[in-house]
Short mmCIF file of C-alpha atoms in Angstrom, two decimals:
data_model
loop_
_atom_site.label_atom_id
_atom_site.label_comp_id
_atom_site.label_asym_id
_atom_site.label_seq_id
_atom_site.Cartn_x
_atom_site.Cartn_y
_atom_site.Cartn_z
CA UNK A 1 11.57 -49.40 19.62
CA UNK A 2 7.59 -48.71 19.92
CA UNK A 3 9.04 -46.41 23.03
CA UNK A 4 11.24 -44.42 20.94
CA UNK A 5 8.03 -43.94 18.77
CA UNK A 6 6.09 -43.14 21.10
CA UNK A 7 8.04 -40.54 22.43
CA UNK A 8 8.53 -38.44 19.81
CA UNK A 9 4.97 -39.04 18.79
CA UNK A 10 4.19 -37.10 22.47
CA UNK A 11 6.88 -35.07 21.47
CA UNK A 12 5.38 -33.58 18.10
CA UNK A 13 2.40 -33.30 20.72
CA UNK A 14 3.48 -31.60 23.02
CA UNK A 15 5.25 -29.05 20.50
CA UNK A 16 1.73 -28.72 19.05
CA UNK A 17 0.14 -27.99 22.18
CA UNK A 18 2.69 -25.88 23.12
CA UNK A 19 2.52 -23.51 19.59
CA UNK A 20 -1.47 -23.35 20.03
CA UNK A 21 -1.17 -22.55 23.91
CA UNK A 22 1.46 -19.64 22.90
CA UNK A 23 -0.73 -18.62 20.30
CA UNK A 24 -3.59 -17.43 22.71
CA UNK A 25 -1.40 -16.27 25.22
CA UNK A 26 -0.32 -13.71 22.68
CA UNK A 27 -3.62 -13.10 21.48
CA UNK A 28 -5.02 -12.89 25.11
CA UNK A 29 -1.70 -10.52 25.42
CA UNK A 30 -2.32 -7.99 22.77
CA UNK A 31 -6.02 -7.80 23.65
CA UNK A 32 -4.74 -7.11 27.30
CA UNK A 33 -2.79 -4.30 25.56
CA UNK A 34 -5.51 -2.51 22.97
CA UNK A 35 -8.20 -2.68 26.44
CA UNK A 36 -5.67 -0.74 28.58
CA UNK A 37 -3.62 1.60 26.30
CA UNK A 38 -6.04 4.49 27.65
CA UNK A 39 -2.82 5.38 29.82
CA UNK A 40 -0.52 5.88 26.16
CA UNK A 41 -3.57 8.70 24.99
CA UNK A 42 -4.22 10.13 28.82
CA UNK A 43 -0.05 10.97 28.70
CA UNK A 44 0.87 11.41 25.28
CA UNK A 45 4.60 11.99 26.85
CA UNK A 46 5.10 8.39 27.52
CA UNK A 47 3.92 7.53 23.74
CA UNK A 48 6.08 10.44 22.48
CA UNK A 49 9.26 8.95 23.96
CA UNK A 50 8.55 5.48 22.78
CA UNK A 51 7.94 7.11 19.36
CA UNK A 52 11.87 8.59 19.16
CA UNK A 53 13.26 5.62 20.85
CA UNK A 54 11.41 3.56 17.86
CA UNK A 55 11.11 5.38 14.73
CA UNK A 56 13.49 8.37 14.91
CA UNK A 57 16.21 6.69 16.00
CA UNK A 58 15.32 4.39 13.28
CA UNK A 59 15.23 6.95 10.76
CA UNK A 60 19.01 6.85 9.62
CA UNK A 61 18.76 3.46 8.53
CA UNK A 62 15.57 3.98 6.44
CA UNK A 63 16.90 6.64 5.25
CA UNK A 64 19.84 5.18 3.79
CA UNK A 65 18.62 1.77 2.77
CA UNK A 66 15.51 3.39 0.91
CA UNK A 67 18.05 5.76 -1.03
CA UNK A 68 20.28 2.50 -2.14
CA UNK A 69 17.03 0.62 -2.84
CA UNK A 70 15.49 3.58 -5.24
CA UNK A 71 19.40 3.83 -6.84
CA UNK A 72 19.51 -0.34 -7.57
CA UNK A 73 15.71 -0.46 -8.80
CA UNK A 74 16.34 2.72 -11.23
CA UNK A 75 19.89 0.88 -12.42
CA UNK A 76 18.32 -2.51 -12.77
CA UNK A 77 15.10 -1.20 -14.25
CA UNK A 78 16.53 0.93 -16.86
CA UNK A 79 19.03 -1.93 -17.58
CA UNK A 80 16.07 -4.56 -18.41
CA UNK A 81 13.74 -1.43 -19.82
CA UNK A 82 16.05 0.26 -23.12
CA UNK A 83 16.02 -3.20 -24.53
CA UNK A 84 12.87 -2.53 -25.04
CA UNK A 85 12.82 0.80 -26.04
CA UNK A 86 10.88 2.41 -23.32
CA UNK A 87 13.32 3.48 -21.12
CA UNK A 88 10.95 6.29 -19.99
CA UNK A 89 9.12 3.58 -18.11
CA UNK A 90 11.88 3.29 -15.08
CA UNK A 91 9.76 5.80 -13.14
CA UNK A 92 7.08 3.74 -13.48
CA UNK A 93 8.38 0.65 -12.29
CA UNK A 94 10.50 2.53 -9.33
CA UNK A 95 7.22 4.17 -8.00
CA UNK A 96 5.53 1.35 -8.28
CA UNK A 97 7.45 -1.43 -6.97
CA UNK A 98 8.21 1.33 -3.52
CA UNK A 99 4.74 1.80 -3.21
CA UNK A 100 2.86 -1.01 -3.28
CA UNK A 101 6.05 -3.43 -1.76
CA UNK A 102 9.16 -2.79 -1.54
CA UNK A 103 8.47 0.31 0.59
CA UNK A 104 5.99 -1.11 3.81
CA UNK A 105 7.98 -4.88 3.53
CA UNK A 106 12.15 -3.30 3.70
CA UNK A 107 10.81 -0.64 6.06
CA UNK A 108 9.50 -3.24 8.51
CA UNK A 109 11.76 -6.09 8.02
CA UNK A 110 14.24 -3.23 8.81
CA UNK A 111 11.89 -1.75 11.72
CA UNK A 112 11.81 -5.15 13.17
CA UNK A 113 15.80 -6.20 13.10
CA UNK A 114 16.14 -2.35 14.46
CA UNK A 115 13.26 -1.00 17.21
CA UNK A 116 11.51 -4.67 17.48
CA UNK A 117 14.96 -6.71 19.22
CA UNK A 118 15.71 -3.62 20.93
CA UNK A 119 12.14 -3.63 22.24
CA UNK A 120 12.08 -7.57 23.38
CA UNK A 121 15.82 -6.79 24.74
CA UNK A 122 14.64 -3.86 26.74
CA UNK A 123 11.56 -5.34 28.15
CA UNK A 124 13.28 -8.91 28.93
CA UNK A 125 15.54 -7.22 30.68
CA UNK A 126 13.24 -5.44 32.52
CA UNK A 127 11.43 -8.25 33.44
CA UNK A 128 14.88 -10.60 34.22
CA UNK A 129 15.89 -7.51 36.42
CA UNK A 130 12.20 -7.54 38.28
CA UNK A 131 11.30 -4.10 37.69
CA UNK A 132 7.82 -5.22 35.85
CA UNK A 133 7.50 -7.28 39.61
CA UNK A 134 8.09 -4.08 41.31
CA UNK A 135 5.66 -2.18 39.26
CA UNK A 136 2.40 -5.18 39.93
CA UNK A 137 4.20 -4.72 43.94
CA UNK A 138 3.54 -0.47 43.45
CA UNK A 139 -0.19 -1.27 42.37
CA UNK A 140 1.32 0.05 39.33
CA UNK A 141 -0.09 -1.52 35.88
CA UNK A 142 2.94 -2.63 33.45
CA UNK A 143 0.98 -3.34 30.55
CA UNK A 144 -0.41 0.01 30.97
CA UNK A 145 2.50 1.41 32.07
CA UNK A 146 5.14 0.01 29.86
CA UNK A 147 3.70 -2.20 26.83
CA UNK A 148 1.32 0.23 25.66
CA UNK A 149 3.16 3.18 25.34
CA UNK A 150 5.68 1.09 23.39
CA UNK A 151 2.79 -0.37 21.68
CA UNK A 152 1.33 2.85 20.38
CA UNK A 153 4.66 4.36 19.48
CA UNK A 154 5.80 1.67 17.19
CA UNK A 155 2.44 1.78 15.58
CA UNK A 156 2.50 5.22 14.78
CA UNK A 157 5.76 4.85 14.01
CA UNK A 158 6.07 2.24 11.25
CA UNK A 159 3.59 3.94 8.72
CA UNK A 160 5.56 7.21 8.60
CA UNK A 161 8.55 5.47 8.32
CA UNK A 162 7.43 3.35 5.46
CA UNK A 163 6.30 6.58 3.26
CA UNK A 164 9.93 7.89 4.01
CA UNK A 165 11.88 5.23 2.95
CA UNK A 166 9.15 5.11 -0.32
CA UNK A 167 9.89 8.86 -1.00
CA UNK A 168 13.22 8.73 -0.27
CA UNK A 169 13.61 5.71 -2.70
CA UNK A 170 12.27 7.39 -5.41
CA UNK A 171 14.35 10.35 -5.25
CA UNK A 172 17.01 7.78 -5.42
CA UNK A 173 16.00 6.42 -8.57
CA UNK A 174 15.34 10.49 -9.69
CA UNK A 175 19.07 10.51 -9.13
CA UNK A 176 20.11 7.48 -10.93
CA UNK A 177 17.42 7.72 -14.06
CA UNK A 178 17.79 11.63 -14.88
CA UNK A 179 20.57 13.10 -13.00
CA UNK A 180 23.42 9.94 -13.63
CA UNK A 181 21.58 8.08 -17.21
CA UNK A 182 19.72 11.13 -18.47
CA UNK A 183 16.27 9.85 -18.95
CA UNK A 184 13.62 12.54 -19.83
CA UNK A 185 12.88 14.16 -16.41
CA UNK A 186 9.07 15.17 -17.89
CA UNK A 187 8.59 11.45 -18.97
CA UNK A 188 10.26 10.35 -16.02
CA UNK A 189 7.25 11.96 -13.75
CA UNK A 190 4.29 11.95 -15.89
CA UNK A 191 4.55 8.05 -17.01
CA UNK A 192 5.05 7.84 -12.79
CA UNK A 193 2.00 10.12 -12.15
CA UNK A 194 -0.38 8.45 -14.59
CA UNK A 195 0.78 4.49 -13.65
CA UNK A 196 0.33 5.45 -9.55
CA UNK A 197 -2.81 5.40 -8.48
CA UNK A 198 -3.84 7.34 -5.19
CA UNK A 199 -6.42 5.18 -4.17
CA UNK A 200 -5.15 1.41 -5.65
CA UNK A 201 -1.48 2.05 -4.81
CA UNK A 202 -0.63 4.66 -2.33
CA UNK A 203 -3.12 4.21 0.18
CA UNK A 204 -3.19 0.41 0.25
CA UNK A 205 0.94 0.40 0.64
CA UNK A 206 -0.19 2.75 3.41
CA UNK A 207 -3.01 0.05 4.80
CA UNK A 208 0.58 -2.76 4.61
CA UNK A 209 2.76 -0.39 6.69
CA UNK A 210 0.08 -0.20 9.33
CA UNK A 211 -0.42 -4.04 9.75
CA UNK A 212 3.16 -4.70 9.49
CA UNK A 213 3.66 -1.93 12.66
CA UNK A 214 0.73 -3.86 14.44
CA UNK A 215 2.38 -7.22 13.80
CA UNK A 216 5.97 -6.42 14.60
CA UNK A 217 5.64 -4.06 17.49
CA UNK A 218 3.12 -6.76 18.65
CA UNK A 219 5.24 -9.76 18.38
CA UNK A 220 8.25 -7.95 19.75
CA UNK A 221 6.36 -6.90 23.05
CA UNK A 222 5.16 -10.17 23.43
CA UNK A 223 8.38 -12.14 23.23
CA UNK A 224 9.81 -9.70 25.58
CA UNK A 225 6.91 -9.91 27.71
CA UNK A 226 7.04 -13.62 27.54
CA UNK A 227 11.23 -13.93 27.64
CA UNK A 228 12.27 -16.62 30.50
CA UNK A 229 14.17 -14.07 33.08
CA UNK A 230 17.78 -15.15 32.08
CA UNK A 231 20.50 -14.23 30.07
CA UNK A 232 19.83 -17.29 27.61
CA UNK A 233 15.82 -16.55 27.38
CA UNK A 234 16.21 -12.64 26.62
CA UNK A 235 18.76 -13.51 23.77
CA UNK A 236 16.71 -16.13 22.84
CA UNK A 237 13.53 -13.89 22.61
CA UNK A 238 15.75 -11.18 20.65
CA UNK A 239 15.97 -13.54 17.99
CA UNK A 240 12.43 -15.02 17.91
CA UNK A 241 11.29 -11.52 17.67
CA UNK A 242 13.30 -10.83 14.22
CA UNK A 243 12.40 -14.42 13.24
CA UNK A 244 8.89 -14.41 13.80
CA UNK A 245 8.13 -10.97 12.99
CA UNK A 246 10.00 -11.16 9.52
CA UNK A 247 8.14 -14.45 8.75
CA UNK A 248 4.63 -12.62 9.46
CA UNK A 249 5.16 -9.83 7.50
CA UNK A 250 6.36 -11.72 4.37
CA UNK A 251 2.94 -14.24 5.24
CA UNK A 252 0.64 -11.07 6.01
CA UNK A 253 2.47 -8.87 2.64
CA UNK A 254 1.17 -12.17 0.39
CA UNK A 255 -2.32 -11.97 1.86
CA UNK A 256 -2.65 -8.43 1.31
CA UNK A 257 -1.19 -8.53 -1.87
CA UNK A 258 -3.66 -11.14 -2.64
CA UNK A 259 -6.68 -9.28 -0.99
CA UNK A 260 -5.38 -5.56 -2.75
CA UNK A 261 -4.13 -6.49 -6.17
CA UNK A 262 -6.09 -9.27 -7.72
CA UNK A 263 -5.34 -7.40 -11.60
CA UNK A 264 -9.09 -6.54 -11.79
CA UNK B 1 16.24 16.11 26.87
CA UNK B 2 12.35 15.87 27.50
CA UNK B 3 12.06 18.83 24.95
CA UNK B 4 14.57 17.46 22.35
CA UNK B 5 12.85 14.80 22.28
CA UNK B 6 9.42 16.29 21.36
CA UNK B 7 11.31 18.46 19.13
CA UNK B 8 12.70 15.13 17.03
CA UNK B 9 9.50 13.43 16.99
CA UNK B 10 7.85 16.18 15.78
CA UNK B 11 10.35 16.39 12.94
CA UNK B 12 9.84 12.60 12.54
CA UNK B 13 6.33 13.71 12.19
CA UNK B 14 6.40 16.09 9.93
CA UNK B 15 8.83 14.43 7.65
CA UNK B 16 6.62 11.10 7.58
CA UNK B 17 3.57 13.38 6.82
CA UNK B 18 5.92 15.57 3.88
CA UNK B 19 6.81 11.99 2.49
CA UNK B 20 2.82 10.97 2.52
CA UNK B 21 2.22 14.36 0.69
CA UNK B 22 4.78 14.02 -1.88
CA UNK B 23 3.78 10.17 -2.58
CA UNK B 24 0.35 11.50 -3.25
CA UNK B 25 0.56 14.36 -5.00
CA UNK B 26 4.34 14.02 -7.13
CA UNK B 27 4.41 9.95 -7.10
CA UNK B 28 0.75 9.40 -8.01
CA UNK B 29 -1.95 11.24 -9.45
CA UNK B 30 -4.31 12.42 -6.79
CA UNK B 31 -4.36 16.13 -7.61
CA UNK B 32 -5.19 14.43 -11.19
CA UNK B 33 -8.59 12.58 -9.81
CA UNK B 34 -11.63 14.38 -9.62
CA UNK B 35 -14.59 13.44 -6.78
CA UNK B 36 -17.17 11.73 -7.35
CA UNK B 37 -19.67 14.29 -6.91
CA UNK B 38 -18.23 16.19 -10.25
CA UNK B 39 -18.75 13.45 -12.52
CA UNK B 40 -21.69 11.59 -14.45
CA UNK B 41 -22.08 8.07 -15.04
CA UNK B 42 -23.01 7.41 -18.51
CA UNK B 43 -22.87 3.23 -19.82
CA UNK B 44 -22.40 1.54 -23.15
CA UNK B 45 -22.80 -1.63 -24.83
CA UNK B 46 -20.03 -3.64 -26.35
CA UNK B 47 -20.18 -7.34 -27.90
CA UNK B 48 -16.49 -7.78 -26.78
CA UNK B 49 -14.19 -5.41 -24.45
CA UNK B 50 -10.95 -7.41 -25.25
CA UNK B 51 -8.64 -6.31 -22.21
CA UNK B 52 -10.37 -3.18 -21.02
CA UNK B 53 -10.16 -2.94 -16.62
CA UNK B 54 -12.10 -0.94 -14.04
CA UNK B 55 -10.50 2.38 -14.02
CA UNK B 56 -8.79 2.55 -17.17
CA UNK B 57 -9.03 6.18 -19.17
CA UNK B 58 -11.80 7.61 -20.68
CA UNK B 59 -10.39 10.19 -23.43
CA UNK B 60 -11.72 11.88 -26.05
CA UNK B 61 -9.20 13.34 -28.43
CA UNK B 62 -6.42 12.35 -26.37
CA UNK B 63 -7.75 13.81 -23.21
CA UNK B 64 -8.55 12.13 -20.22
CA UNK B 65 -12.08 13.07 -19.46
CA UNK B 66 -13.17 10.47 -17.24
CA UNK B 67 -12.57 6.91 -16.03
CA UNK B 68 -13.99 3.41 -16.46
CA UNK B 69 -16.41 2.61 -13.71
CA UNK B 70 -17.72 -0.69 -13.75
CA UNK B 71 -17.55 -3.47 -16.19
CA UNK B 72 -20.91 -5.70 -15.76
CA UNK B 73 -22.27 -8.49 -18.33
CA UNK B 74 -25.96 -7.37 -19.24
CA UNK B 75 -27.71 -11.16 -19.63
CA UNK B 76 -30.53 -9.99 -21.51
CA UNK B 77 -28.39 -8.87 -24.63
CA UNK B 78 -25.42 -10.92 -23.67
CA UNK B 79 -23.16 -7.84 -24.04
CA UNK B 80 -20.69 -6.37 -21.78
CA UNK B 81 -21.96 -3.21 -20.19
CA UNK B 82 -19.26 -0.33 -19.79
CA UNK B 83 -19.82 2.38 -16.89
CA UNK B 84 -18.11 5.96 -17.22
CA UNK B 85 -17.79 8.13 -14.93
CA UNK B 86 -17.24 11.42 -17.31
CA UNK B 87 -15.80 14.47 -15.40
CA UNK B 88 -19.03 17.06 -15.16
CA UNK B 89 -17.31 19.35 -17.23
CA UNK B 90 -17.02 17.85 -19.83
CA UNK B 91 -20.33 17.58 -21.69
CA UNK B 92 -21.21 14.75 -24.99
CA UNK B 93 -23.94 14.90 -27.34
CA UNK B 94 -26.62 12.00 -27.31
CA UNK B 95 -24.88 10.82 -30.49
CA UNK B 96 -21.60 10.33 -29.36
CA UNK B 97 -19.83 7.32 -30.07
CA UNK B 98 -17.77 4.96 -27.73
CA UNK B 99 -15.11 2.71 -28.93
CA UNK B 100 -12.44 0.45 -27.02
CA UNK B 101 -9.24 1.80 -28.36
CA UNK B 102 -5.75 0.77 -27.66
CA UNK B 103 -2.79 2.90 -26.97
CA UNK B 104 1.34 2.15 -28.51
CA UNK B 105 2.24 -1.59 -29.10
CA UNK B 106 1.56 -3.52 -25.95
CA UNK B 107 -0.47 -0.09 -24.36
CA UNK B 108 -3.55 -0.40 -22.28
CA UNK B 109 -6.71 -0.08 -23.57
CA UNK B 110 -8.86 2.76 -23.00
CA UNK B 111 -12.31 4.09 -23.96
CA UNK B 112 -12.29 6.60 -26.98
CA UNK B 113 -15.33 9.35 -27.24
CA UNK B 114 -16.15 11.00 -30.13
CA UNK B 115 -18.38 13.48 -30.06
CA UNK B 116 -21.23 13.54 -32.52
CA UNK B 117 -23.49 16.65 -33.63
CA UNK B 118 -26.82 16.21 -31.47
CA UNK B 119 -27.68 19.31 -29.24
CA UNK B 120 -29.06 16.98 -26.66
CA UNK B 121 -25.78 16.25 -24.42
CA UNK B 122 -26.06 12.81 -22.58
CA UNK B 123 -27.30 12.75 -18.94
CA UNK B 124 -26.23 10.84 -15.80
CA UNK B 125 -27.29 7.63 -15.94
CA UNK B 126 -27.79 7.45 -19.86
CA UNK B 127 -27.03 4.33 -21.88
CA UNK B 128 -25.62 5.31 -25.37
CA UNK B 129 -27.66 3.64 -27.44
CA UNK B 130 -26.89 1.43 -30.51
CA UNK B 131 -28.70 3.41 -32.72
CA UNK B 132 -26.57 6.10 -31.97
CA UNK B 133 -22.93 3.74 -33.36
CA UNK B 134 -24.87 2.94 -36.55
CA UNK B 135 -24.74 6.14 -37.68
CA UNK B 136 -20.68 6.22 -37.36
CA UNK B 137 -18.80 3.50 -39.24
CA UNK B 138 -14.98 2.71 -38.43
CA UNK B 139 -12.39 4.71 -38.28
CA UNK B 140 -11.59 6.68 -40.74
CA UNK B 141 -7.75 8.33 -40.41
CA UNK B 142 -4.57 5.40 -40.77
CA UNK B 143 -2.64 7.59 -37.91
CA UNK B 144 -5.33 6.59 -35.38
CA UNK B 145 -5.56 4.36 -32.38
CA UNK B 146 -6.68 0.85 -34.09
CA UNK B 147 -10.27 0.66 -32.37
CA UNK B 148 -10.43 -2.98 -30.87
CA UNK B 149 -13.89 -3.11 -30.79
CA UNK B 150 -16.41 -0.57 -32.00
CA UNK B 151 -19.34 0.15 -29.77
CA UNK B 152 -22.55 -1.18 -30.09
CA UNK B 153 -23.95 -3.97 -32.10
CA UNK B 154 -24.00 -3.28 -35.84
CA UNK B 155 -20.01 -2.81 -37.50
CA UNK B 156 -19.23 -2.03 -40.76
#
């Protein structure tokens, strides 16, 4: 009996021990990455290509789920909103609710289930397969090589898509308010215009989309990086990385929230 | 295929940068705000600013002429002390007076100026005094804003 305790006592410990010890292997890992991504500047080719494989192949999907996203906010919005009489206001609360969240979170929850697996995938694989071996072998550096580029492209990346899907998403609730219901197109924009604020709204959505491009692209190299070299540990990876990186940008979106909107 | 690529990402580009562009300037109102180097701060006094926030409007006859600043509570008077930053071309006599209006049913509040008839115009930095209010009483017209709380000390 008091073995059985104290087993799993040492094995909450261990687990413990275990999260903490991963935890500053990653941090020691992206570190590792920020100190040697000189290479992804020096040859902006290498950066370019990671930038197509992750955010312009990526861009159909934005695309499309931004334009639903703007259609159901405008529908539900103006649904809730003529009850009270001021349907106008569905521009409002379309802009809005893109801006500040809906646009950095959906873009990178979808930016992680789309370039972030295929990133961990990719680099488990090349790591199962040796090739990040043979590069350490060629005096060749594979975090310089390989994780930075990759790095640097999904950073860049995830920003640019985020203001897409947000612009797209409001031209989809354009379509559904004015063109399909027939609210006011003038009170449609200038109730938007004078309830976004540059500064307050725009640019800290903005500030989200970069963290949540650090955090996923981060996370997703790392896994990969950190994937056991066998069929089992790169799947295994591929799903902690769309796990892990959706958890941390819902945890990261509330803390920014908190820090960026406190209704002063 | 190394130049189609280039060529896509610098479409990706451009479109990210269009959608940044169109956020700011047909989403939100950055064309609307002015720097900070065209504007003037000018502060006020109020016993009670209800619901007014940090960068709410500043109009004067319906116009948006400047924004709220900074709200700060002035412990010598206990009053709430209002700073405006008033776009630079837009000029108020020394007599004008302030009031915390509110706008529709459940609207945000906003500062109201009404311009009095002094020739001196206020400066940056000034702090519209209370003698200045006592001068103006309430409100006068039924159609107007209901003021939530008239600037300065004396009412009525």
């Amino acid at each position: 009996m008091s073995e059985r305790v104290l087993n799993s006592l040492r094995g909450i410990g261990q687990a413990v021990v275990n999260g903490i010890w991963r935890l500053g292997y990653a941090s020691g890992f992206f570190l590792m990455i920020l100190m040697r991504s000189g290479v992804s500047f020096r040859r902006p080719p290498l950066t370019i290509k990671e930038i197509y494989t992750a955010g312009v192949l990526s861009l159909i999907i934005i695309v499309v789920s931004g334009l639903f996203v703007g259609m159901v906010l405008a529908l539900q919005g103006y649904e809730t909103l003529q009850k009270y009489g001021s349907s106008e206001a569905v521009g409002t609360l379309v802009a809005l609710s893109l801006v500040r969240e809906l646009g950095p979170v959906v873009a990178a929850l979808l930016f992680a289930s789309r370039a972030g697996s295929a990133m961990t995938a990719e680099i488990g694989l090349m790591k199962a397969t040796e090739q990040i071996s043979a590069m350490e072998m060629m005096a060749v550096d594979p975090i310089a090589r390989v994780i930075g580029p990759r790095f640097w492209g999904g950073v860049i990346s995830m920003p640019l898509l985020a203001a897409i899907f947000s612009a797209v998403g409001v031209f989809g609730g354009y379509l559904i308010a004015v063109v399909l219901i027939g609210v006011d197109a003038g009170a449609f924009w200038s109730q938007m215009q004078s309830a976004v604020d540059f500064e307050k709204d725009i640019v800290n959505g903005f500030i989200k989309s970069v963290v949540f491009g650090v955090a996923v692209t981060a996370i997703a190299l790392f896994e990969g990086y950190d994937a056991p070299p066998t069929a089992e540990g790169v799947s295994g990876a591929t799903t902690r990385t769309v796990v892990t990186s959706s958890l941390a940008i819902l945890g990261l979106d509330f803390v920014l929230t908190a820090f960026m909107f406190r209704g002063v | 295929m190394e130049r189609t690529i280039h060529l896509w990402v610098g479409i990706f580009v451009c479109a990210g940068l269009v959608a940044v562009f169109i956020l700011a300037l047909k989403v939100g109102n950055a064309s609307a705000t002015f720097s900070q180097g065209d504007a003037y701060t000018v502060k006020a006094d109020f016993d009670n600013i209800g619901g007014l926030k940090v960068r709410a409007p500043v109009k004067s006859a319906g116009v948006v002429v400047g924004r709220v600043d900074s709200i700060d509570f002035e412990t010598k008077r206990y009053v709430a002390r209002v700073g405006m930053k008033i776009d630079k071309r837009y000029q108020f006599p020394k007599d004008t007076s302030v009031s915390i209006l509110t706008a529709g049913l459940l609207g945000e509040q906003y500062v109201g100026l009404e311009a009095g008839g002094d020739s001196a115009m206020m400066k940056d930095g000034d702090v519209v005094s209370r003698e200045a209010h006592a001068i103006r009483g309430g409100p006068g017209e039924a159609d107007r804003p209901v003021p939530l709380q008239q600037g300065g000390g004396r009412r009525g």
